PDB file of C-alpha atoms in Angstrom:
ATOM      1  CA  UNK F  19       0.000   0.000   0.000  1.00  0.00           C
ATOM      2  CA  UNK F  20       1.060   3.504  -0.567  1.00  0.00           C
ATOM      3  CA  UNK F  21       1.312   6.028   2.210  1.00  0.00           C
ATOM      4  CA  UNK F  22      -1.697   7.894   0.836  1.00  0.00           C
ATOM      5  CA  UNK F  23      -3.925   4.801   1.020  1.00  0.00           C
ATOM      6  CA  UNK F  24      -2.816   4.128   4.611  1.00  0.00           C
ATOM      7  CA  UNK F  25      -3.587   7.750   5.504  1.00  0.00           C
ATOM      8  CA  UNK F  26      -7.150   7.458   4.135  1.00  0.00           C
ATOM      9  CA  UNK F  27      -7.758   4.282   6.088  1.00  0.00           C
ATOM     10  CA  UNK F  28      -6.819   5.904   9.407  1.00  0.00           C
ATOM     11  CA  UNK F  29      -9.219   8.783   8.946  1.00  0.00           C
ATOM     12  CA  UNK F  30     -12.220   6.885  10.212  1.00  0.00           C
ATOM     13  CA  UNK F  31     -13.730   7.306  13.644  1.00  0.00           C
ATOM     14  CA  UNK F  32     -11.585   4.551  15.126  1.00  0.00           C
ATOM     15  CA  UNK F  33      -8.265   5.492  13.455  1.00  0.00           C
ATOM     16  CA  UNK F  34      -8.524   9.286  13.527  1.00  0.00           C
ATOM     17  CA  UNK F  35      -7.450   9.593  17.147  1.00  0.00           C
ATOM     18  CA  UNK F  36      -4.271   7.605  16.491  1.00  0.00           C
ATOM     19  CA  UNK F  37      -3.379   9.822  13.574  1.00  0.00           C
ATOM     20  CA  UNK F  38      -3.982  13.003  15.599  1.00  0.00           C
ATOM     21  CA  UNK F  39      -1.886  11.628  18.486  1.00  0.00           C
ATOM     22  CA  UNK F  40       0.964  10.787  16.079  1.00  0.00           C
ATOM     23  CA  UNK F  41       0.789  14.233  14.496  1.00  0.00           C
ATOM     24  CA  UNK F  42       0.705  15.857  17.949  1.00  0.00           C
ATOM     25  CA  UNK F  43       3.816  13.863  18.961  1.00  0.00           C
ATOM     26  CA  UNK F  44       5.660  14.887  15.780  1.00  0.00           C
ATOM     27  CA  UNK F  45       4.557  18.483  16.307  1.00  0.00           C
ATOM     28  CA  UNK F  46       5.907  18.417  19.889  1.00  0.00           C
ATOM     29  CA  UNK F  47       9.244  17.003  18.722  1.00  0.00           C
ATOM     30  CA  UNK F  48       9.505  19.542  15.908  1.00  0.00           C
ATOM     31  CA  UNK F  49       8.514  22.373  18.257  1.00  0.00           C
ATOM     32  CA  UNK F  50      11.297  21.358  20.672  1.00  0.00           C
ATOM     33  CA  UNK F  51      13.750  21.276  17.784  1.00  0.00           C
ATOM     34  CA  UNK F  52      12.516  24.672  16.618  1.00  0.00           C
ATOM     35  CA  UNK F  53      13.027  26.114  20.110  1.00  0.00           C
ATOM     36  CA  UNK F  54      16.567  24.724  20.209  1.00  0.00           C
ATOM     37  CA  UNK F  55      17.215  26.171  16.766  1.00  0.00           C
ATOM     38  CA  UNK F  56      15.885  29.595  17.839  1.00  0.00           C
ATOM     39  CA  UNK F  57      18.089  29.451  20.923  1.00  0.00           C
ATOM     40  CA  UNK F  58      21.117  28.600  18.783  1.00  0.00           C
ATOM     41  CA  UNK F  59      20.272  31.403  16.377  1.00  0.00           C
ATOM     42  CA  UNK F  60      20.130  33.876  19.264  1.00  0.00           C
ATOM     43  CA  UNK F  61      23.439  32.560  20.551  1.00  0.00           C
ATOM     44  CA  UNK F  62      24.982  32.940  17.089  1.00  0.00           C
ATOM     45  CA  UNK F  63      23.698  36.495  16.788  1.00  0.00           C
ATOM     46  CA  UNK F  64      25.126  37.363  20.203  1.00  0.00           C
ATOM     47  CA  UNK F  65      28.420  35.762  19.241  1.00  0.00           C
ATOM     48  CA  UNK F  66      28.416  37.644  15.939  1.00  0.00           C
ATOM     49  CA  UNK F  67      27.922  40.960  17.740  1.00  0.00           C
ATOM     50  CA  UNK F  68      30.721  40.104  20.175  1.00  0.00           C
ATOM     51  CA  UNK F  69      33.013  39.267  17.256  1.00  0.00           C
ATOM     52  CA  UNK F  70      32.181  42.569  15.553  1.00  0.00           C
ATOM     53  CA  UNK F  71      32.983  44.489  18.748  1.00  0.00           C
ATOM     54  CA  UNK F  72      36.214  42.543  19.155  1.00  0.00           C
ATOM     55  CA  UNK F  73      37.185  43.189  15.530  1.00  0.00           C
ATOM     56  CA  UNK F  74      36.554  46.921  15.989  1.00  0.00           C
ATOM     57  CA  UNK F  75      38.744  46.896  19.089  1.00  0.00           C
ATOM     58  CA  UNK F  76      41.492  44.993  17.277  1.00  0.00           C
ATOM     59  CA  UNK F  77      41.351  47.454  14.386  1.00  0.00           C
ATOM     60  CA  UNK F  78      41.485  50.373  16.811  1.00  0.00           C
ATOM     61  CA  UNK F  79      44.513  48.848  18.514  1.00  0.00           C
ATOM     62  CA  UNK F  80      46.294  48.060  15.252  1.00  0.00           C
ATOM     63  CA  UNK F  81      45.521  51.331  13.484  1.00  0.00           C
ATOM     64  CA  UNK F  82      45.365  53.920  16.282  1.00  0.00           C
ATOM     65  CA  UNK F  83      46.622  52.897  19.696  1.00  0.00           C
ATOM     66  CA  UNK F  84      49.730  50.891  18.746  1.00  0.00           C
ATOM     67  CA  UNK F  85      50.990  53.518  16.255  1.00  0.00           C
ATOM     68  CA  UNK F  86      50.505  56.226  18.910  1.00  0.00           C
ATOM     69  CA  UNK F  87      52.466  54.194  21.460  1.00  0.00           C
ATOM     70  CA  UNK F  88      55.205  53.494  18.911  1.00  0.00           C
ATOM     71  CA  UNK F  89      55.401  57.208  18.140  1.00  0.00           C
ATOM     72  CA  UNK F  90      55.739  58.052  21.825  1.00  0.00           C
ATOM     73  CA  UNK F  91      58.439  55.383  22.248  1.00  0.00           C
ATOM     74  CA  UNK F  92      60.363  56.761  19.260  1.00  0.00           C
ATOM     75  CA  UNK F  93      60.080  60.285  20.673  1.00  0.00           C
ATOM     76  CA  UNK F  94      61.359  59.120  24.076  1.00  0.00           C
ATOM     77  CA  UNK F  95      64.263  57.260  22.429  1.00  0.00           C
ATOM     78  CA  UNK F  96      65.228  60.363  20.428  1.00  0.00           C
ATOM     79  CA  UNK F  97      65.064  62.568  23.526  1.00  0.00           C
ATOM     80  CA  UNK F  98      67.183  60.135  25.517  1.00  0.00           C
ATOM     81  CA  UNK F  99      69.755  60.020  22.713  1.00  0.00           C
ATOM     82  CA  UNK F 100      69.838  63.826  22.631  1.00  0.00           C
ATOM     83  CA  UNK F 101      70.305  63.983  26.410  1.00  0.00           C
ATOM     84  CA  UNK F 102      73.090  61.427  26.176  1.00  0.00           C
ATOM     85  CA  UNK F 103      74.868  63.492  23.507  1.00  0.00           C
ATOM     86  CA  UNK F 104      74.466  66.647  25.616  1.00  0.00           C
ATOM     87  CA  UNK F 105      75.871  64.896  28.685  1.00  0.00           C
ATOM     88  CA  UNK F 106      78.799  63.558  26.636  1.00  0.00           C
ATOM     89  CA  UNK F 107      79.534  67.033  25.277  1.00  0.00           C
ATOM     90  CA  UNK F 108      79.264  68.557  28.740  1.00  0.00           C
ATOM     91  CA  UNK F 109      81.587  65.881  30.159  1.00  0.00           C
ATOM     92  CA  UNK F 110      84.162  66.548  27.433  1.00  0.00           C
ATOM     93  CA  UNK F 111      84.033  70.296  28.158  1.00  0.00           C
ATOM     94  CA  UNK F 112      84.534  69.726  31.879  1.00  0.00           C
ATOM     95  CA  UNK F 113      87.400  67.326  31.208  1.00  0.00           C
ATOM     96  CA  UNK F 114      88.979  69.833  28.828  1.00  0.00           C
ATOM     97  CA  UNK F 115      88.712  72.620  31.437  1.00  0.00           C
ATOM     98  CA  UNK F 116      90.207  70.361  34.113  1.00  0.00           C
ATOM     99  CA  UNK F 117      93.094  69.428  31.828  1.00  0.00           C
ATOM    100  CA  UNK F 118      93.673  73.081  30.947  1.00  0.00           C
ATOM    101  CA  UNK F 119      93.587  74.005  34.637  1.00  0.00           C
ATOM    102  CA  UNK F 120      95.989  71.163  35.457  1.00  0.00           C
ATOM    103  CA  UNK F 121      98.347  72.366  32.713  1.00  0.00           C
ATOM    104  CA  UNK F 122      98.185  75.924  34.017  1.00  0.00           C
ATOM    105  CA  UNK F 123      98.913  74.736  37.562  1.00  0.00           C
ATOM    106  CA  UNK F 124     101.793  72.577  36.338  1.00  0.00           C
ATOM    107  CA  UNK F 125     103.149  75.499  34.325  1.00  0.00           C
ATOM    108  CA  UNK F 126     102.808  77.827  37.292  1.00  0.00           C
ATOM    109  CA  UNK F 127     104.612  75.294  39.467  1.00  0.00           C
ATOM    110  CA  UNK F 128     107.463  74.978  36.952  1.00  0.00           C
ATOM    111  CA  UNK F 129     107.753  78.747  36.734  1.00  0.00           C
ATOM    112  CA  UNK F 130     107.816  79.002  40.507  1.00  0.00           C
ATOM    113  CA  UNK F 131     110.530  76.369  40.678  1.00  0.00           C
ATOM    114  CA  UNK F 132     112.478  78.052  37.920  1.00  0.00           C
ATOM    115  CA  UNK F 133     112.355  81.375  39.807  1.00  0.00           C
ATOM    116  CA  UNK F 134     113.603  79.721  42.973  1.00  0.00           C
ATOM    117  CA  UNK F 135     116.612  78.350  41.236  1.00  0.00           C
TER     118      UNK F 135
END
């Protein structure tokens, strides 16, 4: 028998209740599956929104925040190099003055000794 013929046979007074009970059971199962599917869809939408927010944050970090920080680090490095060069120059000047003063003192000492002799 085909499925259609079996369906017509169960439509009588005696078989109609069985058919309705079977359809009700299938409807309940499908409704549960539909609820699970709707729940999953909501979860996917929430996850999609979270991913979009995360992607925006990543883009902001990559394109704005990190370049700003790198710029500040480069500026600090340049300033530190400049300070180091200034300190080196200052140290050389002080050393040169000390050497000149030591030479003058040594010369004055030699002159004093030469006068005593």
